[in-house]
Amino acid sequence: MKKCAVILSSLAFLLTACSAAPADSVSATPVPTETPAPTAEPTPEPTATPSPTPAPTMAVYDEVPFDDWRDGAGCTMPDYTFSAPHKPQPQEQVTWPEDGVTLRYNAQTLEEAAEIFHTTVENLKELNPDWQDKYSRASGCYWGLKVQADPYTLPMNSVVTVTVNAPWVESYYDRTEVCDVPASLDKQARAVLASAYYFQYHWWGMHAGFLPYEKLDEPVGFFNYRAADGAFYTKFSEFGSFLHTVYSDAWVDDMLSMDPAPFAEGENDTILTLDGDRGGNIAYCGHLFTEPELQPDGSLTFWQLSLTCESDDFKGWAGEETIVPDTATVTTVRLVPTENGWRVDALELPN
């Protein structure tokens, strides 16, 4: 049984998904000459990776320098600091499981899941006797489909911790985000992925819309507010430059063309914004990544594995006992190349 603490507002349906250092002191990042080995015991690859065979590394492409990417954004960009590569560290009270976990996936159709995990619809139905109950009409998805019979061994690929800081943001909570990204990405790719986590955690994920805002004299469609001084951006032109510096054009178009969209351009280059929040899964224990692989279309694709404890023995985080996750839910992360560097084309928050 899912253990979710959900705080909904009138915008909660928007947030359902299928599937500080100054700029001149950005620290240099040691770039490993080769991807660090997983663990002493080799970590098996998933039953189906985004690419069926090992693919070339990012060295195939001319790397866009981090400073060129940041300085060419056409807007004020956050500051970034990068740690050295390290093994992923579990959050407080969590211990990585020594045995495998149950691998799950949220799919729009059974056929989609069968293709991704190289199995059959019939096999998925056998693995999920309650498959019909897993379908949500509200979101158009099958939630938590078990996709392989054998336990899945978690990868322990090295990560880099990136701190993203926008010092002009009024709210201390919204000013900074610290996140891990795969260490095998180059510096610009690390920064673009960390920027996406930053944006989605604060303004298009756990919360939707910019704060602070001021109330409009008259509503404009669904919008009752405009971003005010102290928000991440107050000019739509700058906000658009940020989005296109971080995301693919297709991703930006999809977000801004939603009905209703979370943001829109107002009069005099202002930003119309919604306001909403959602909760998260209290059983969330952290997330890991498979190794990024270059695809035939030129994109980099890998899995984000969101770890949860679905055991009936899980009583929450109030005690002192160690929590061991037993389930990993797969979502795809995809970066696409442009002449100005990598852009995020697919990313869902792990919680």
Short mmCIF file of C-alpha atoms in Angstrom, two decimals, residues 21-348:
data_model
loop_
_atom_site.label_atom_id
_atom_site.label_comp_id
_atom_site.label_asym_id
_atom_site.label_seq_id
_atom_site.Cartn_x
_atom_site.Cartn_y
_atom_site.Cartn_z
CA ALA A 21 28.94 31.01 -4.63
CA PRO A 22 29.24 34.12 -6.78
CA ALA A 23 29.46 33.58 -10.51
CA ASP A 24 33.19 34.37 -10.68
CA SER A 25 34.01 31.74 -8.07
CA VAL A 26 32.47 28.68 -9.70
CA SER A 27 34.78 25.88 -8.70
CA ALA A 28 36.57 23.70 -11.19
CA THR A 29 35.36 20.16 -11.36
CA PRO A 30 37.74 17.22 -11.62
CA VAL A 31 36.59 15.21 -14.61
CA PRO A 32 37.34 11.50 -14.20
CA THR A 33 39.33 9.93 -16.99
CA GLU A 34 37.09 6.94 -16.85
CA THR A 35 33.81 6.05 -15.19
CA PRO A 36 34.49 4.74 -11.67
CA ALA A 37 33.82 1.04 -11.25
CA PRO A 38 30.41 0.22 -9.70
CA THR A 39 31.26 -1.81 -6.58
CA ALA A 40 33.44 -4.70 -5.57
CA GLU A 41 30.69 -6.98 -6.78
CA PRO A 42 29.74 -6.17 -10.42
CA THR A 43 26.32 -4.59 -10.65
CA PRO A 44 24.08 -6.24 -13.24
CA GLU A 45 22.51 -3.93 -15.79
CA PRO A 46 18.70 -3.65 -15.78
CA THR A 47 16.76 -6.22 -17.72
CA ALA A 48 16.26 -3.52 -20.34
CA THR A 49 18.37 -0.40 -20.53
CA PRO A 50 17.41 2.59 -22.66
CA SER A 51 19.94 1.31 -25.20
CA PRO A 52 20.21 -2.43 -25.90
CA THR A 53 24.01 -2.39 -26.14
CA PRO A 54 26.81 -0.33 -24.60
CA ALA A 55 27.10 2.95 -26.47
CA PRO A 56 29.92 5.43 -27.11
CA THR A 57 30.66 8.03 -24.46
CA MET A 58 30.01 11.73 -24.66
CA ALA A 59 33.48 12.22 -26.14
CA VAL A 60 31.87 11.68 -29.56
CA TYR A 61 30.57 15.27 -29.31
CA ASP A 62 32.51 18.50 -29.04
CA GLU A 63 32.00 19.46 -25.43
CA VAL A 64 30.48 22.90 -24.85
CA PRO A 65 32.42 24.59 -22.04
CA PHE A 66 30.37 25.22 -18.92
CA ASP A 67 31.26 28.93 -18.85
CA ASP A 68 30.23 29.39 -22.49
CA TRP A 69 26.88 27.72 -21.79
CA ARG A 70 26.20 29.81 -18.67
CA ASP A 71 27.44 33.11 -20.09
CA GLY A 72 25.48 32.65 -23.32
CA ALA A 73 22.12 32.12 -21.63
CA GLY A 74 20.76 35.61 -22.34
CA CYS A 75 19.51 35.96 -18.76
CA THR A 76 20.79 35.98 -15.21
CA MET A 77 21.70 32.39 -14.38
CA PRO A 78 22.24 30.76 -10.98
CA ASP A 79 25.68 30.08 -9.53
CA TYR A 80 26.97 26.50 -9.52
CA THR A 81 29.45 24.55 -7.42
CA PHE A 82 30.46 20.95 -8.08
CA SER A 83 31.83 18.28 -5.80
CA ALA A 84 34.34 15.64 -6.81
CA PRO A 85 32.84 12.32 -8.01
CA HIS A 86 31.76 10.04 -5.19
CA LYS A 87 29.60 7.01 -4.54
CA PRO A 88 25.91 7.79 -3.88
CA GLN A 89 25.24 8.29 -0.19
CA PRO A 90 21.96 7.17 1.36
CA GLN A 91 19.94 9.75 3.21
CA GLU A 92 19.71 9.71 6.98
CA GLN A 93 18.18 6.51 8.42
CA VAL A 94 18.43 4.76 5.02
CA THR A 95 20.70 1.83 4.21
CA TRP A 96 21.13 0.65 0.63
CA PRO A 97 19.71 -2.88 0.30
CA GLU A 98 22.22 -5.68 -0.05
CA ASP A 99 19.69 -7.84 -1.87
CA GLY A 100 17.74 -6.84 -4.94
CA VAL A 101 14.60 -4.74 -5.01
CA THR A 102 11.33 -4.95 -6.91
CA LEU A 103 11.55 -3.02 -10.18
CA ARG A 104 8.45 -1.06 -11.13
CA TYR A 105 7.37 1.31 -13.90
CA ASN A 106 4.45 3.67 -14.55
CA ALA A 107 3.23 3.18 -18.11
CA GLN A 108 0.54 4.66 -20.31
CA THR A 109 -0.05 1.21 -21.84
CA LEU A 110 0.98 -2.36 -21.12
CA GLU A 111 2.45 -2.48 -24.61
CA GLU A 112 4.74 0.44 -23.76
CA ALA A 113 6.06 -1.30 -20.65
CA ALA A 114 6.50 -4.59 -22.51
CA GLU A 115 8.59 -2.91 -25.23
CA ILE A 116 10.82 -1.01 -22.81
CA PHE A 117 11.55 -4.01 -20.62
CA HIS A 118 11.81 -6.57 -23.43
CA THR A 119 8.93 -8.71 -22.23
CA THR A 120 5.34 -9.42 -23.26
CA VAL A 121 1.98 -8.04 -22.22
CA GLU A 122 1.02 -11.53 -21.08
CA ASN A 123 4.06 -11.71 -18.81
CA LEU A 124 3.26 -8.31 -17.33
CA LYS A 125 -0.24 -9.47 -16.52
CA GLU A 126 1.19 -12.53 -14.79
CA LEU A 127 3.55 -10.37 -12.76
CA ASN A 128 0.69 -8.01 -11.92
CA PRO A 129 -2.49 -10.03 -11.24
CA ASP A 130 -4.14 -6.74 -10.20
CA TRP A 131 -3.05 -4.93 -13.38
CA GLN A 132 -6.55 -3.64 -14.08
CA ASP A 133 -6.69 -2.02 -10.63
CA LYS A 134 -3.38 -0.29 -11.31
CA TYR A 135 -4.88 1.86 -14.05
CA SER A 136 -5.77 5.44 -13.14
CA ARG A 137 -8.28 7.10 -15.45
CA ALA A 138 -7.41 10.50 -13.99
CA SER A 139 -3.78 10.28 -15.15
CA GLY A 140 -4.14 7.73 -17.95
CA CYS A 141 -1.41 5.51 -16.50
CA TYR A 142 -0.78 2.09 -15.05
CA TRP A 143 0.90 2.82 -11.73
CA GLY A 144 3.64 0.68 -10.21
CA LEU A 145 3.71 -2.17 -12.70
CA LYS A 146 6.14 -4.88 -11.65
CA VAL A 147 8.29 -5.39 -14.75
CA GLN A 148 10.55 -8.33 -13.94
CA ALA A 149 10.24 -11.40 -11.75
CA ASP A 150 13.81 -11.43 -10.45
CA PRO A 151 15.02 -8.91 -7.88
CA TYR A 152 16.85 -5.97 -9.44
CA THR A 153 20.34 -5.19 -8.15
CA LEU A 154 20.75 -1.47 -7.65
CA PRO A 155 23.60 0.26 -9.52
CA MET A 156 26.02 2.26 -7.38
CA ASN A 157 27.44 4.45 -10.13
CA SER A 158 29.40 7.50 -9.05
CA VAL A 159 27.67 10.87 -8.82
CA VAL A 160 28.64 14.53 -8.49
CA THR A 161 26.83 16.79 -6.02
CA VAL A 162 25.84 20.08 -7.64
CA THR A 163 24.75 23.12 -5.63
CA VAL A 164 22.57 25.56 -7.59
CA ASN A 165 22.13 28.98 -6.00
CA ALA A 166 20.13 31.98 -7.23
CA PRO A 167 21.15 34.68 -4.73
CA TRP A 168 18.48 37.16 -5.87
CA VAL A 169 15.59 34.86 -4.88
CA GLU A 170 13.84 36.20 -1.80
CA SER A 171 12.89 32.91 -0.16
CA TYR A 172 15.81 31.14 1.51
CA TYR A 173 14.12 27.81 0.82
CA ASP A 174 13.80 28.53 -2.90
CA ARG A 175 17.24 30.12 -3.30
CA THR A 176 19.28 26.90 -3.33
CA GLU A 177 19.02 23.29 -4.46
CA VAL A 178 21.58 20.55 -3.82
CA CYS A 179 21.30 17.47 -6.00
CA ASP A 180 23.32 14.53 -7.30
CA VAL A 181 23.82 13.87 -11.02
CA PRO A 182 25.76 11.13 -12.83
CA ALA A 183 29.52 11.72 -12.60
CA SER A 184 30.11 10.53 -16.16
CA LEU A 185 28.30 13.59 -17.56
CA ASP A 186 30.49 16.51 -18.59
CA LYS A 187 30.36 19.72 -16.56
CA GLN A 188 27.84 21.48 -18.78
CA ALA A 189 25.53 18.45 -18.78
CA ARG A 190 25.83 18.22 -14.99
CA ALA A 191 24.85 21.87 -14.68
CA VAL A 192 21.89 21.66 -17.06
CA LEU A 193 20.48 18.60 -15.28
CA ALA A 194 20.97 20.20 -11.85
CA SER A 195 19.21 23.35 -13.16
CA ALA A 196 16.22 21.24 -14.19
CA TYR A 197 16.02 19.60 -10.77
CA TYR A 198 16.21 23.08 -9.21
CA PHE A 199 13.42 24.49 -11.36
CA GLN A 200 11.14 21.48 -11.02
CA TYR A 201 11.54 21.03 -7.28
CA HIS A 202 10.74 24.66 -6.51
CA TRP A 203 8.41 25.91 -9.25
CA TRP A 204 7.10 23.02 -11.30
CA GLY A 205 6.97 20.03 -8.97
CA MET A 206 6.49 20.21 -5.23
CA HIS A 207 5.23 23.75 -5.85
CA ALA A 208 3.82 25.24 -9.04
CA GLY A 209 4.30 28.92 -9.77
CA PHE A 210 6.63 31.71 -8.68
CA LEU A 211 6.76 33.25 -5.23
CA PRO A 212 6.45 36.02 -4.23
CA TYR A 213 3.63 37.22 -6.45
CA GLU A 214 1.13 40.05 -6.54
CA LYS A 215 -2.56 39.64 -7.19
CA LEU A 216 -3.92 40.83 -10.51
CA ASP A 217 -6.66 43.44 -10.56
CA GLU A 218 -8.61 41.15 -12.88
CA PRO A 219 -7.96 37.45 -13.55
CA VAL A 220 -6.43 36.55 -16.91
CA GLY A 221 -7.88 33.16 -17.78
CA PHE A 222 -6.79 30.81 -15.00
CA PHE A 223 -4.22 33.28 -13.71
CA ASN A 224 -4.76 35.45 -10.64
CA TYR A 225 -1.15 36.44 -9.97
CA ARG A 226 2.03 37.87 -11.52
CA ALA A 227 5.57 37.20 -10.32
CA ALA A 228 6.86 40.00 -8.07
CA ASP A 229 10.33 41.22 -7.06
CA GLY A 230 12.13 38.42 -5.22
CA ALA A 231 10.80 35.70 -7.52
CA PHE A 232 13.14 33.54 -9.62
CA TYR A 233 12.25 35.71 -12.63
CA THR A 234 9.86 38.62 -13.10
CA LYS A 235 10.34 39.21 -16.85
CA PHE A 236 8.94 36.58 -19.18
CA SER A 237 11.73 37.18 -21.71
CA GLU A 238 14.39 36.28 -19.12
CA PHE A 239 12.37 33.32 -17.90
CA GLY A 240 12.04 32.04 -21.47
CA SER A 241 15.80 32.37 -21.96
CA PHE A 242 16.39 30.29 -18.83
CA LEU A 243 13.97 27.61 -19.96
CA HIS A 244 15.55 27.31 -23.40
CA THR A 245 19.03 27.23 -21.85
CA VAL A 246 18.05 24.26 -19.68
CA TYR A 247 15.36 22.37 -21.61
CA SER A 248 14.72 21.27 -25.17
CA ASP A 249 12.37 23.43 -27.23
CA ALA A 250 9.86 20.57 -27.24
CA TRP A 251 9.85 20.34 -23.44
CA VAL A 252 9.32 24.09 -23.07
CA ASP A 253 6.53 24.10 -25.65
CA ASP A 254 4.78 21.22 -23.91
CA MET A 255 4.87 22.92 -20.51
CA LEU A 256 3.73 26.34 -21.72
CA SER A 257 0.96 24.91 -23.91
CA MET A 258 -0.69 22.90 -21.13
CA ASP A 259 -4.30 23.75 -20.35
CA PRO A 260 -3.95 25.44 -17.97
CA ALA A 261 -0.22 26.19 -18.16
CA PRO A 262 1.67 27.05 -14.95
CA PHE A 263 3.07 30.25 -16.49
CA ALA A 264 2.22 32.66 -19.29
CA GLU A 265 3.41 36.00 -20.62
CA GLY A 266 1.55 39.00 -19.24
CA GLU A 267 1.47 42.65 -20.23
CA ASN A 268 4.80 44.50 -20.35
CA ASP A 269 6.89 41.31 -20.26
CA THR A 270 5.50 40.20 -16.88
CA ILE A 271 5.02 36.56 -15.83
CA LEU A 272 1.53 35.32 -15.07
CA THR A 273 1.76 32.52 -12.54
CA LEU A 274 -0.40 29.95 -10.82
CA ASP A 275 0.06 28.92 -7.19
CA GLY A 276 -0.19 25.36 -5.93
CA ASP A 277 1.53 22.68 -3.86
CA ARG A 278 1.59 18.95 -3.53
CA GLY A 279 2.98 16.50 -1.00
CA GLY A 280 5.27 13.56 -1.57
CA ASN A 281 5.58 9.87 -0.83
CA ILE A 282 6.60 9.51 2.83
CA ALA A 283 8.17 6.15 1.96
CA TYR A 284 10.71 7.80 -0.39
CA CYS A 285 14.29 6.77 0.45
CA GLY A 286 16.39 8.48 -2.23
CA HIS A 287 17.30 7.77 -5.84
CA LEU A 288 20.09 6.34 -7.98
CA PHE A 289 21.04 6.41 -11.66
CA THR A 290 22.07 3.93 -14.30
CA GLU A 291 24.97 5.02 -16.51
CA PRO A 292 24.09 7.52 -19.26
CA GLU A 293 24.28 5.96 -22.72
CA LEU A 294 24.47 7.60 -26.11
CA GLN A 295 21.51 6.66 -28.29
CA PRO A 296 21.30 6.35 -32.09
CA ASP A 297 19.42 9.68 -32.22
CA GLY A 298 22.30 11.44 -30.45
CA SER A 299 20.57 11.77 -27.09
CA LEU A 300 21.92 10.65 -23.74
CA THR A 301 19.44 8.43 -21.91
CA PHE A 302 19.52 6.77 -18.52
CA TRP A 303 17.26 5.63 -15.73
CA GLN A 304 16.43 7.44 -12.53
CA LEU A 305 15.55 4.85 -9.90
CA SER A 306 13.29 6.21 -7.15
CA LEU A 307 13.60 4.07 -4.04
CA THR A 308 10.78 3.50 -1.58
CA CYS A 309 10.03 1.18 1.31
CA GLU A 310 6.73 -0.53 0.57
CA SER A 311 6.94 -3.05 3.42
CA ASP A 312 3.98 -3.27 5.78
CA ASP A 313 6.55 -2.94 8.57
CA PHE A 314 7.37 0.61 7.54
CA LYS A 315 6.08 2.93 10.26
CA GLY A 316 7.45 6.23 9.04
CA TRP A 317 10.52 8.23 10.01
CA ALA A 318 9.73 9.12 13.61
CA GLY A 319 11.73 6.25 15.11
CA GLU A 320 15.46 5.54 15.04
CA GLU A 321 15.34 2.27 13.13
CA THR A 322 17.16 1.95 9.82
CA ILE A 323 14.98 1.95 6.70
CA VAL A 324 15.89 -0.35 3.82
CA PRO A 325 14.14 0.40 0.52
CA ASP A 326 12.62 -2.58 -1.23
CA THR A 327 11.21 -1.03 -4.43
CA ALA A 328 12.72 0.97 -7.29
CA THR A 329 10.45 2.83 -9.71
CA VAL A 330 11.97 3.66 -13.10
CA THR A 331 11.69 7.00 -14.87
CA THR A 332 13.71 8.02 -17.92
CA VAL A 333 16.09 10.97 -18.01
CA ARG A 334 17.03 12.19 -21.48
CA LEU A 335 19.43 14.92 -22.59
CA VAL A 336 19.51 16.04 -26.21
CA PRO A 337 22.48 17.74 -27.93
CA THR A 338 22.36 21.22 -29.44
CA GLU A 339 25.08 23.46 -30.81
CA ASN A 340 24.96 25.26 -27.45
CA GLY A 341 25.24 22.16 -25.30
CA TRP A 342 22.98 19.53 -23.79
CA ARG A 343 19.33 20.23 -22.98
CA VAL A 344 16.97 18.26 -20.73
CA ASP A 345 14.22 16.61 -22.75
CA ALA A 346 12.76 14.22 -20.15
CA LEU A 347 12.90 14.42 -16.35
CA GLU A 348 10.47 13.65 -13.57
#
